[in-house]
Coordinates of C-alpha atoms in Angstrom, one line a residue:
Chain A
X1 CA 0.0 0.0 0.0
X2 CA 0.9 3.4 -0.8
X3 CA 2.6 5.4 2.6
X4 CA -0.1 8.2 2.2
X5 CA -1.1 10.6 5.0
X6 CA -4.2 12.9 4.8
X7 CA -3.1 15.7 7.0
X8 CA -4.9 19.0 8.4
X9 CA -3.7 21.6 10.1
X10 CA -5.9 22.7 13.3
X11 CA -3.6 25.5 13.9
X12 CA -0.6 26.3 12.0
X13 CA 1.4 24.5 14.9
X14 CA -0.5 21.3 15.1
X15 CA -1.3 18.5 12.7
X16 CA -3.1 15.8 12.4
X17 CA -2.7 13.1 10.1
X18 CA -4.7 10.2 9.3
X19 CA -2.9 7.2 7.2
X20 CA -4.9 6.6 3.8
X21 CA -5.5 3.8 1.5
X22 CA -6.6 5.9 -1.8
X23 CA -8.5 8.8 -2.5
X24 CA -12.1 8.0 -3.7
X25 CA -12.8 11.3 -5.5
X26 CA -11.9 14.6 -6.5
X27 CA -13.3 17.3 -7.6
X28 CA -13.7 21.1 -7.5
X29 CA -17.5 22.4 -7.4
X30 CA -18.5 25.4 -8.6
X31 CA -18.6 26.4 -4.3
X32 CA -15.5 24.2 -3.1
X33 CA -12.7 21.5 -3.0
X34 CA -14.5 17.9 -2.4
X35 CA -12.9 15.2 -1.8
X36 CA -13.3 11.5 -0.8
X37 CA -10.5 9.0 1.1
X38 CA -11.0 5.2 2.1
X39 CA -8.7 5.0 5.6
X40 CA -7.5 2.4 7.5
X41 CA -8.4 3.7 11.2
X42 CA -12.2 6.1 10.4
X43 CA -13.3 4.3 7.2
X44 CA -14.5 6.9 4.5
X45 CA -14.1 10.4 5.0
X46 CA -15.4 13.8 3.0
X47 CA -13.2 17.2 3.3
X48 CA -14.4 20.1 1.7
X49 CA -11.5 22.8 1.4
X50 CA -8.9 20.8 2.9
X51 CA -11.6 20.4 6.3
X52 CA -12.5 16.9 7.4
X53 CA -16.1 17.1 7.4
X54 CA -17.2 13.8 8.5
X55 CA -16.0 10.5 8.9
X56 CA -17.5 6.8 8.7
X57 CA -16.5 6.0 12.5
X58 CA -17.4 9.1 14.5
X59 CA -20.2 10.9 12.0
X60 CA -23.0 9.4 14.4
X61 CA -21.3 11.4 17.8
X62 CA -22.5 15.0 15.5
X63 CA -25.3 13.5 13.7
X64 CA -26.7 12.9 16.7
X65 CA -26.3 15.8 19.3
X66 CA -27.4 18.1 16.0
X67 CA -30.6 16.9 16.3
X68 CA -32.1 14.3 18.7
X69 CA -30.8 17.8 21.2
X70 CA -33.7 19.4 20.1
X71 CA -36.3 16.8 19.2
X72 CA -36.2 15.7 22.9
X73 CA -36.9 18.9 24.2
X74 CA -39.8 19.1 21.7
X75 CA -40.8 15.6 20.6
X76 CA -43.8 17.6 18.7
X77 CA -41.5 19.0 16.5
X78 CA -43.6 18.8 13.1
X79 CA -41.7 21.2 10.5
X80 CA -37.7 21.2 10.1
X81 CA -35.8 23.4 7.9
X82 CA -32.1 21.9 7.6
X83 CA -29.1 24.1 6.6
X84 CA -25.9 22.6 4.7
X85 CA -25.8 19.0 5.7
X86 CA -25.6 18.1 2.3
X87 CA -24.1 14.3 3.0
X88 CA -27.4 13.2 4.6
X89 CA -26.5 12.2 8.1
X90 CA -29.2 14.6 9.5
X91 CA -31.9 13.7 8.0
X92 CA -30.8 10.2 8.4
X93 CA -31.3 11.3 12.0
X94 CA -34.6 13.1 11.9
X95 CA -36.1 10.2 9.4
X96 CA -36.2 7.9 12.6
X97 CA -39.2 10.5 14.4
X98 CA -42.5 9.4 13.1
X99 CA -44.1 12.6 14.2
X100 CA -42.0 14.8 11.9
X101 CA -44.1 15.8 8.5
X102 CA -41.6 17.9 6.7
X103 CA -38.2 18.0 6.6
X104 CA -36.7 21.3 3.8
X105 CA -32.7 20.6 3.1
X106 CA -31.4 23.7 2.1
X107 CA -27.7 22.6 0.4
X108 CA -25.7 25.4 -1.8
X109 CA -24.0 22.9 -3.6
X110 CA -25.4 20.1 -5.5
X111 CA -22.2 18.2 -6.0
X112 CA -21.9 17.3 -2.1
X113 CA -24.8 15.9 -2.0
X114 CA -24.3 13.6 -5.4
X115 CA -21.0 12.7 -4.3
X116 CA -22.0 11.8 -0.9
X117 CA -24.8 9.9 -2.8
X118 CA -22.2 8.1 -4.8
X119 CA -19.2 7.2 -1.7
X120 CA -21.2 7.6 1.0
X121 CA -24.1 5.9 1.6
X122 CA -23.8 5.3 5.6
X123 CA -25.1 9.2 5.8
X124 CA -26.4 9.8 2.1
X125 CA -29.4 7.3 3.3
X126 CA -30.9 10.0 5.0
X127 CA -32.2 11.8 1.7
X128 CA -34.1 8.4 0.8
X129 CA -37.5 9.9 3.1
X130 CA -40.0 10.9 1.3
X131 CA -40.5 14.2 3.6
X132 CA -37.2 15.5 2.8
X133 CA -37.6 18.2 0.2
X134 CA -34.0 19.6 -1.2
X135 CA -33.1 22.7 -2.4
X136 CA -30.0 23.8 -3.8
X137 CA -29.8 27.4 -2.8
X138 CA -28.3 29.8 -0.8
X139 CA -29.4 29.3 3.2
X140 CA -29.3 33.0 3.6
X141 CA -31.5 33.9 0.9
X142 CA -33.5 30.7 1.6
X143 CA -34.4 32.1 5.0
X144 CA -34.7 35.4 3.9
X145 CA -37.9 34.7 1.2
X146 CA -39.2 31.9 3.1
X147 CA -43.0 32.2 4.2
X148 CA -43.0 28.5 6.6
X149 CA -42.4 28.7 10.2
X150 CA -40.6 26.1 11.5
X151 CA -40.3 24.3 14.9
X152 CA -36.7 23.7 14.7
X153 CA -33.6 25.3 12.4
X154 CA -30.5 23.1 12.3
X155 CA -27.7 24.6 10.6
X156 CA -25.5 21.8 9.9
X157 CA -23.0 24.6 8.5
X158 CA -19.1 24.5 7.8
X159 CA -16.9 26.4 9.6
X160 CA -17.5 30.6 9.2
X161 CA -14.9 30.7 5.8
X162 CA -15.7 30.5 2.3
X163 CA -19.4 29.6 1.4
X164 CA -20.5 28.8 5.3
X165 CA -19.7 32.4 6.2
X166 CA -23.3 33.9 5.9
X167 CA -24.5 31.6 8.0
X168 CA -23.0 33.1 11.0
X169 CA -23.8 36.7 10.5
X170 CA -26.4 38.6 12.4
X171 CA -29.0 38.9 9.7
X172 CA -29.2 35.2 9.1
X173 CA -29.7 34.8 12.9
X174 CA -32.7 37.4 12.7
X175 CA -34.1 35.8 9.8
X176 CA -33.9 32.2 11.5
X177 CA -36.0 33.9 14.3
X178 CA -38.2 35.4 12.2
X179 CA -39.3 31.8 10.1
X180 CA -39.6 30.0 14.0
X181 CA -42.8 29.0 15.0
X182 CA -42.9 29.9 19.1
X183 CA -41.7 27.2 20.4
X184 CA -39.0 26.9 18.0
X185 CA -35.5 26.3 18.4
X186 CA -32.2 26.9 16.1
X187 CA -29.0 24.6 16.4
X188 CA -26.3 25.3 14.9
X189 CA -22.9 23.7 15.2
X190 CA -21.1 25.9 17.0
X191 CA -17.3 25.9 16.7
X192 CA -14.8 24.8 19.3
X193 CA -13.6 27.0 22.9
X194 CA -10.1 25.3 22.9
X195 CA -8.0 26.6 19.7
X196 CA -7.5 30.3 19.1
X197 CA -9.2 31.1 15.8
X198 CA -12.2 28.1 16.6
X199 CA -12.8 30.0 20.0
X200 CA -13.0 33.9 18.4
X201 CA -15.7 31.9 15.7
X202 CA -17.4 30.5 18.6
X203 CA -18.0 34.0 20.4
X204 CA -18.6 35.4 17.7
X205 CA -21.8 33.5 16.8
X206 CA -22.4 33.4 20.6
X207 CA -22.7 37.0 20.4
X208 CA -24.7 37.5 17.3
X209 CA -27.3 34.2 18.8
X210 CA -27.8 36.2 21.7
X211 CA -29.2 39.2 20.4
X212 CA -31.3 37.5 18.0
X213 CA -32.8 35.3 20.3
X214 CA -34.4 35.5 24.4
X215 CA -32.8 32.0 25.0
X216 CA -29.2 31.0 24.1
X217 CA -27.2 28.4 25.1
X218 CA -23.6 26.2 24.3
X219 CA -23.4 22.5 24.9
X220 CA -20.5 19.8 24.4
X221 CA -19.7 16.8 22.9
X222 CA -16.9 14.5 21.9
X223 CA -15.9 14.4 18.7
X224 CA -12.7 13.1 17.7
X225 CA -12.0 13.9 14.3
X226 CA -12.6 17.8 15.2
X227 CA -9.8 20.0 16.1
X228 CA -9.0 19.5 20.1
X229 CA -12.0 16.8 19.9
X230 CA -14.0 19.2 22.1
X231 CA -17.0 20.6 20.0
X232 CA -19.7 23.0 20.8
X233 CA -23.2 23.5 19.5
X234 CA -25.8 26.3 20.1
X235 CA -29.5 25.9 21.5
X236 CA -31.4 29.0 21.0
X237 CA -35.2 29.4 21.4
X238 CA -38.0 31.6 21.8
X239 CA -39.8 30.1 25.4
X240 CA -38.0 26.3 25.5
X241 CA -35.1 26.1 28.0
X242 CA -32.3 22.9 27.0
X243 CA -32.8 21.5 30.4
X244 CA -35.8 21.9 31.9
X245 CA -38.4 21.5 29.5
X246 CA -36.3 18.4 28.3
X247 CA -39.0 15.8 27.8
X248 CA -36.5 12.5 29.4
X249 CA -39.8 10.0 29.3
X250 CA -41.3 10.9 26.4
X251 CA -38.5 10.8 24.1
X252 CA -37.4 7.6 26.1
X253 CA -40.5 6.5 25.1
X254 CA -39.8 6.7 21.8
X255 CA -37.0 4.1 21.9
X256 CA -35.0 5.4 19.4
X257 CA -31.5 3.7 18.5
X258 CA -28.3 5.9 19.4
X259 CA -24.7 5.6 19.7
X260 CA -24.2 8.3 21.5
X261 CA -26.8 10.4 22.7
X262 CA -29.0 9.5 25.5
X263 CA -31.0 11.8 28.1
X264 CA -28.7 11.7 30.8
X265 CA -25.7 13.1 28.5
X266 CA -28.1 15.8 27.3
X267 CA -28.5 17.3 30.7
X268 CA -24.5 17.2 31.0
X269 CA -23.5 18.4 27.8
X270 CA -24.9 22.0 28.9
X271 CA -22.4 21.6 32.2
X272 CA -19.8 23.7 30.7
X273 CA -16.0 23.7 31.5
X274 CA -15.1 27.1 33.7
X275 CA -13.0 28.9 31.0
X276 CA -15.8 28.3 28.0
X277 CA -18.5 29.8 30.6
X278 CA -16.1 32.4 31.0
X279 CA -15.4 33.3 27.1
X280 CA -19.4 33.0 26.9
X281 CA -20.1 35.5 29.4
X282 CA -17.6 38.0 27.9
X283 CA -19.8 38.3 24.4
Chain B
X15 CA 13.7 28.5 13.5
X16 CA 14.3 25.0 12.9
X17 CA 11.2 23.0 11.0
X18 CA 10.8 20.8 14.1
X19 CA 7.9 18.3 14.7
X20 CA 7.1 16.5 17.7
X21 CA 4.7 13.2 16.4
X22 CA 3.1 10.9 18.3
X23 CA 1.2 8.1 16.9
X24 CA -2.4 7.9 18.4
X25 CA -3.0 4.6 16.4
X26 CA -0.5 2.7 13.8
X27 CA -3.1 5.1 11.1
X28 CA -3.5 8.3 13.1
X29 CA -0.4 10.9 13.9
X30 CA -1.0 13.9 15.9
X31 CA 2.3 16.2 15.3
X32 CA 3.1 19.6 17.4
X33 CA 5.5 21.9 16.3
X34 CA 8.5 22.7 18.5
X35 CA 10.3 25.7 18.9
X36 CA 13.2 23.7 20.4
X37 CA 14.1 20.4 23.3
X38 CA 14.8 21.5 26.3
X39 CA 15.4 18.3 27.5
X40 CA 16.2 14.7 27.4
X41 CA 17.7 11.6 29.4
X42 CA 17.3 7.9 29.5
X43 CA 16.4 7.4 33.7
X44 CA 16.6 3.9 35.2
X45 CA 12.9 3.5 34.1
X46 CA 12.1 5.5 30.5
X47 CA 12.9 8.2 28.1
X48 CA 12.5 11.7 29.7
X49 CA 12.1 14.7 27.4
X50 CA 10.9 18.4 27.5
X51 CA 9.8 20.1 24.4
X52 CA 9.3 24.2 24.2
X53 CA 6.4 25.0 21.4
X54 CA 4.4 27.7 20.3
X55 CA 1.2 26.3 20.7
X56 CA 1.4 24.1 23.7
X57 CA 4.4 26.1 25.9
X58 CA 6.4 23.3 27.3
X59 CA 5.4 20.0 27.7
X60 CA 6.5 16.7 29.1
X61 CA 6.9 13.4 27.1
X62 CA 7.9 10.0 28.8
X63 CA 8.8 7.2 26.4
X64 CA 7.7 9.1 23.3
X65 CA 3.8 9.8 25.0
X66 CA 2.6 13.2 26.1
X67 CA 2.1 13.5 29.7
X68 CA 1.3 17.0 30.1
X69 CA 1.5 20.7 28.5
X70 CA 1.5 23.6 30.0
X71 CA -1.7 24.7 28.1
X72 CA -4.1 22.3 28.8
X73 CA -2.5 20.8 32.0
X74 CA -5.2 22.1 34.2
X75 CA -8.4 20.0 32.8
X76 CA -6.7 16.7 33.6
X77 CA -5.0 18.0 36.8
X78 CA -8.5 19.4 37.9
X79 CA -10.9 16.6 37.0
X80 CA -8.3 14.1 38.4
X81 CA -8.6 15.4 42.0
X82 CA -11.4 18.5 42.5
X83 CA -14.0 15.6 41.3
X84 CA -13.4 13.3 44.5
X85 CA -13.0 16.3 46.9
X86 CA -16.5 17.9 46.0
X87 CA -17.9 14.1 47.0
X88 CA -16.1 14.1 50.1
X89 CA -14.5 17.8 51.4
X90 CA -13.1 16.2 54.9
X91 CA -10.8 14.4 52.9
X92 CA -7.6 14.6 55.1
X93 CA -5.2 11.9 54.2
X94 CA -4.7 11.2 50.7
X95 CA -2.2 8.8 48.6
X96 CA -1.0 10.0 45.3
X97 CA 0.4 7.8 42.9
X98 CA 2.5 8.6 40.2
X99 CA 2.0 12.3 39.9
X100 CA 5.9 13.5 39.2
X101 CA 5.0 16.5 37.7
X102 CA 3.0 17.9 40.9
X103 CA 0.0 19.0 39.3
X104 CA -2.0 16.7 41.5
X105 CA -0.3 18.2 44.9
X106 CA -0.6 21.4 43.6
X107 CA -4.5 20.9 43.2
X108 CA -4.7 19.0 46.3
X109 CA -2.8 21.9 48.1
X110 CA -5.8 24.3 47.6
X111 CA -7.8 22.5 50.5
X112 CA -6.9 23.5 53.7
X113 CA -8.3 21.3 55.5
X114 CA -6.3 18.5 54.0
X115 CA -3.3 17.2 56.5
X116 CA -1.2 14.4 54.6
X117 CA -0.1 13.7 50.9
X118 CA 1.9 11.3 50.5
X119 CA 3.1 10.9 46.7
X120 CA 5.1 7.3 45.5
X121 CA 6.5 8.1 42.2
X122 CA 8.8 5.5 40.9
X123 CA 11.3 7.5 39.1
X124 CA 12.6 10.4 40.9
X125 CA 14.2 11.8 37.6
X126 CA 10.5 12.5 36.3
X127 CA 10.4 15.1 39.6
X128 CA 13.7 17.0 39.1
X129 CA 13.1 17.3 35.5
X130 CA 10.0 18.7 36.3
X131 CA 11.1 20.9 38.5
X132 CA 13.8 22.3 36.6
X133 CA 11.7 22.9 33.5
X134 CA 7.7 22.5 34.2
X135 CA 7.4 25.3 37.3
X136 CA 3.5 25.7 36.5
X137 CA 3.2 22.1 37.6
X138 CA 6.0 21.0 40.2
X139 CA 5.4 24.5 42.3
X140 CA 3.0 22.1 43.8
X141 CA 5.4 19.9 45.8
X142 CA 6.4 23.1 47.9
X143 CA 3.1 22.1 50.0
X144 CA 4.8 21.2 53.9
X145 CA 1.9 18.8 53.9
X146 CA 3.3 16.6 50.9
X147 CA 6.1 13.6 51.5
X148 CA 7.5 12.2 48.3
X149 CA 8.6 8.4 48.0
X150 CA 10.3 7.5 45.4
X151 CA 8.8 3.9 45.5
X152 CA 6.8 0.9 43.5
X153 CA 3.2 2.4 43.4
X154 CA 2.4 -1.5 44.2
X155 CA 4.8 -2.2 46.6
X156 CA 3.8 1.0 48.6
X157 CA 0.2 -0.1 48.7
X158 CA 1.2 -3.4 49.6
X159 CA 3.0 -2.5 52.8
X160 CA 1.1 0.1 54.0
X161 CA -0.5 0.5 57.4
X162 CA -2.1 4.3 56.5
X163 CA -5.5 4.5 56.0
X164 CA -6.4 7.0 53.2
X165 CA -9.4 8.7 52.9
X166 CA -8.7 9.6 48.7
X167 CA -6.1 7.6 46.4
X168 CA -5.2 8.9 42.9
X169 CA -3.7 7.1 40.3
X170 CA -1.9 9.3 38.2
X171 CA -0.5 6.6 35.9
X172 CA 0.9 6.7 32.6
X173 CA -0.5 3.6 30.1
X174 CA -0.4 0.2 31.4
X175 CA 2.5 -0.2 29.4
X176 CA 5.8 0.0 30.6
X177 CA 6.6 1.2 34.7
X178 CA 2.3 2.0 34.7
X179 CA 1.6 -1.7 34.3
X180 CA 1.5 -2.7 37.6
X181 CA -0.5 0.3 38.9
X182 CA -3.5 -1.6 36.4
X183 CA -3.5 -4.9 38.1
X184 CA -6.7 -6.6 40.4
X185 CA -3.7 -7.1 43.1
X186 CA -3.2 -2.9 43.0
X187 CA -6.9 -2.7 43.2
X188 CA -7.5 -4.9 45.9
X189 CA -4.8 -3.2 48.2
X190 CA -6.4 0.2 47.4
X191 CA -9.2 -1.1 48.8
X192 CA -7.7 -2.4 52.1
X193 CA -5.7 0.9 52.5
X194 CA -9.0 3.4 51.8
X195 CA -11.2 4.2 55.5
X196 CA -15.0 3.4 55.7
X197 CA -15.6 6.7 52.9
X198 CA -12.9 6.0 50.6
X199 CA -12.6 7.1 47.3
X200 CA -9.9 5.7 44.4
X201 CA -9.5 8.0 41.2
X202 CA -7.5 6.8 38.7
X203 CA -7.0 7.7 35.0
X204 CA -8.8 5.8 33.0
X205 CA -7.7 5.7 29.6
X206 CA -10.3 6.8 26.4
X207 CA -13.0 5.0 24.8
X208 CA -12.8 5.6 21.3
X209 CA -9.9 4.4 19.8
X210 CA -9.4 0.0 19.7
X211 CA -6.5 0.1 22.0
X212 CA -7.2 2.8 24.6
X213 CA -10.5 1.2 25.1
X214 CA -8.9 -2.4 25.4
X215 CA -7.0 -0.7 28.4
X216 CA -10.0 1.1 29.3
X217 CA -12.3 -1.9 29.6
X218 CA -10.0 -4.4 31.7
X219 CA -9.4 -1.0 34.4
X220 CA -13.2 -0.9 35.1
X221 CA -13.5 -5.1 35.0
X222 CA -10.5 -5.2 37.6
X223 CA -12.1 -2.3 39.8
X224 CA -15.4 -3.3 39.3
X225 CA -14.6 -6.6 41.1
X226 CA -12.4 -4.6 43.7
X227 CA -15.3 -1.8 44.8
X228 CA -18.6 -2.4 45.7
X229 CA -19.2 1.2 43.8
X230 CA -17.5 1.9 40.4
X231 CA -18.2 4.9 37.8
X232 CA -16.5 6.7 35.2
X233 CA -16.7 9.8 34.2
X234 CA -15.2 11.9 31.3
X235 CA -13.2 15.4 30.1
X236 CA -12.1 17.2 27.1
X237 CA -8.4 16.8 27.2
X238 CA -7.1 17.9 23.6
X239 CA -3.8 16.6 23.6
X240 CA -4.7 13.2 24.5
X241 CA -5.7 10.7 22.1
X242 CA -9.0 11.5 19.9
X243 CA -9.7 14.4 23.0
X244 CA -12.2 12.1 24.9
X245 CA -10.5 10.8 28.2
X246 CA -12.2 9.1 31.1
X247 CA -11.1 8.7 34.6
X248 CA -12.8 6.2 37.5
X249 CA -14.4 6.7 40.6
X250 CA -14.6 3.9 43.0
X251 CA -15.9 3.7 46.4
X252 CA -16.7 1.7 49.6
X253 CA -19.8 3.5 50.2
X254 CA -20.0 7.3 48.5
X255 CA -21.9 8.4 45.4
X256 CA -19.9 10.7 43.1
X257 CA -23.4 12.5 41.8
X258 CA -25.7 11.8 45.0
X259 CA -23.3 12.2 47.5
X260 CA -21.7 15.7 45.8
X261 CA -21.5 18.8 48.4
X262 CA -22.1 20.9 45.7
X263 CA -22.7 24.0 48.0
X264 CA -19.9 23.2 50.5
X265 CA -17.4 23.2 47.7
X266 CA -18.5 26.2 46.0
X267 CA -18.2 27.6 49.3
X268 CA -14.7 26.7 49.4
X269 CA -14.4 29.2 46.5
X270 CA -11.6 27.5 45.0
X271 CA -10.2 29.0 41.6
X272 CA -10.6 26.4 38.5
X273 CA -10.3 26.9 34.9
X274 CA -12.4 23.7 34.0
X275 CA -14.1 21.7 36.9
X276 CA -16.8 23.3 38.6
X277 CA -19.9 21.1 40.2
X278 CA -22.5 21.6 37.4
X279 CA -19.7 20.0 35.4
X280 CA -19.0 17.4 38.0
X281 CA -22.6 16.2 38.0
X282 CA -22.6 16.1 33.4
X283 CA -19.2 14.6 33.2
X284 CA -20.7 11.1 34.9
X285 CA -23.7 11.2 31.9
X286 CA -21.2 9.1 29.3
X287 CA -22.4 8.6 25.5
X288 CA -24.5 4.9 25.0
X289 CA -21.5 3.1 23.3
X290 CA -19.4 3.7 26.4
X291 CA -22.0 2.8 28.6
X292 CA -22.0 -0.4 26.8
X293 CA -18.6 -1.5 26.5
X294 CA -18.7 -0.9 30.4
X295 CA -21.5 -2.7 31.3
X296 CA -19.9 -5.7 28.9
X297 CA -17.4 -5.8 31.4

């Protein structure tokens, strides 16, 4: 086998390298550099840009706290609009909630999703539900002309460079609030507190999330593949709180199979570490 | 500067490389490879045989969750055992209590100490406590012989490979045990779930304490220079409950400074994801 070595930079002083077998794909959209690897250690893997954007072996750890975050705070959740998440995995997610009617995929760039269509199928599944309507357009503009409210936003975004940078300015916050139904909530994925550039992302959407919305919160998870392996998401609502108004039976009750998520780790994944509370409070 | 790379190999197919600005140190002691590194992103940091044990940025989430965790469960704590530990972050922790009388630390290689405190200040400043006594001893053999009765023991062991082996064993267990009082508490690093060999070690730790302690948790922290960021640490007991029995308000009133740990944290960091909840209870 070839010696070949997939390597990113998280900062300019640390690296991390994953040993390859062969690159699947490549190609260069009219948006962005996609690529697909086969890998010995995280199976297939998709980087857009040069940024590993998901990986066979830990996509379900951010698949997961993306959405089922959310739905168990509101298991009534009926409308979902989806930003980005072009290689399926949430709507994979979502598709397992009987109670959800309507599920809009908003994707700038057709060629993610057809590639992920083509290598990878373990996420690209997701777009196989009949109540997933995709459009390829702009998620600013989307949200901008749209007329549905929704219960619940996710913007399954990349990071705030290149096409995913309108999606973490203060009028796209305002106009998620505006197409939320009352109870609704937005997620977005959030950035990381640990490396410099992540952490002045992260309080920067902070900032612009709190003054768009009453309710704003951060909350962790594990994710291994992602620079310092310590990842943050938002939770931002009109009337629901993350924690209390948590509905632990009723989604229990729903006995849906995950990985990684499960009630208990909700309610700890808001237990932020000192120094993140700290760079919160600041914005 | 020199194009210097410091690379560790998380698996045989993942590499996680820091740049250095220069080595500040290195030795072969009677036990393993010693060396300090200076880097830009990092500061300095502490390798024995070719692992990272500690740098001086993210130091203080492993030093915190590895101690403040047992004393929030139990603030009378007076007598405590520290094992490995040469760096001092642990006594330095440990020496924000006043109510604490005795630490005795048994580290095996007494060149890991004076390297650390010729180079790594921000940690070893913490064995200037009158309260500690340094052996430099077999972790095992100390345990073996010992008539003290602790009322906390942490393991501060490197991988149970190499002169952290035996510190792994159901014999070290089982003297723990015998050497804790009534309200004993054993905290020990606990290797990380995710990748196949960490959670190899991490699986036969909880079997071998599980056996050992009527009471046995893990509980988990971002630590981003570890392998894949997700590290767990265990929490054994005679009779105490690290989330029931937590004095959240007597530690708070404490009002001990902490960059990461603080109780709302304490009570998440036991709420582990479902795939590490299983490979435990398959133990």
């Amino acid at each position: 086998m070839d010696d070949l070595w997939y390597s990113e930079y998280h900062t300019p002083h640390v690296r991390f390298s994953v040993k390859v077998s062969r690159q699947l794909h490549y190609e260069e959209s009219k948006y962005q550099k996609i690529s697909v690897f086969e890998s010995p250690e995280f199976g297939r893997f998709l980087t857009l840009d040069g940024i590993m954007m998901l990986t066979e072996r830990d996509e379900f750890i951010y698949h997961e706290v993306i959405t089922h975050t959310a739905m168990a705070v509101n298991p009534e959740i009926k409308n979902i609009l989806v930003i980005g998440a072009g290689d399926g995995g949430v709507v994979r997610e979502l598709g397992k909630y009987q109670g959800i009617e309507s599920i809009d995929v908003v994707e700038i760039d057709e060629r993610v999703v057809e590639v992920c269509k083509e290598f990878l199928p373990q996420t690209s599944c997701g777009f196989e539900d009949e109540r997933v309507h995709l459009h390829y357009q702009d998620g600013l503009k989307f949200v901008r002309h749209t007329d549905n409210l929704y219960d619940l936003i996710i913007v399954d975004s990349t990071d705030p460079f290149g096409p995913g940078e309108v999606l973490f300015t203060k009028e796209f916050y305002g106009n998620c609030y505006r197409a939320l139904t009352e109870q609704g909530v937005l997620i977005n994925q959030h950035e990381s507190p640990f490396y410099e550039e992540d952490a002045k992302a992260m309080k920067s959407a902070h900032r612009r999330i709190s003054h768009a919305f009453p309710m704003s919160f951060v909350y962790q998870a594990h994710i291994p593949t992602y620079p310092s392996g310590h990842w943050l998401f938002g939770f931002a609502s009109k009337s629901l709180h993350p924690q209390r108004d948590l509905k632990a039976d009723a989604w229990n009750a729903l006995e849906i199979k995950t990985k990684y998520y499960n009630t208990e780790l909700h309610q700890g994944a808001f237990g932020l570490p000192n120094y993140v509370k700290e760079m919160l409070k600041d914005e």
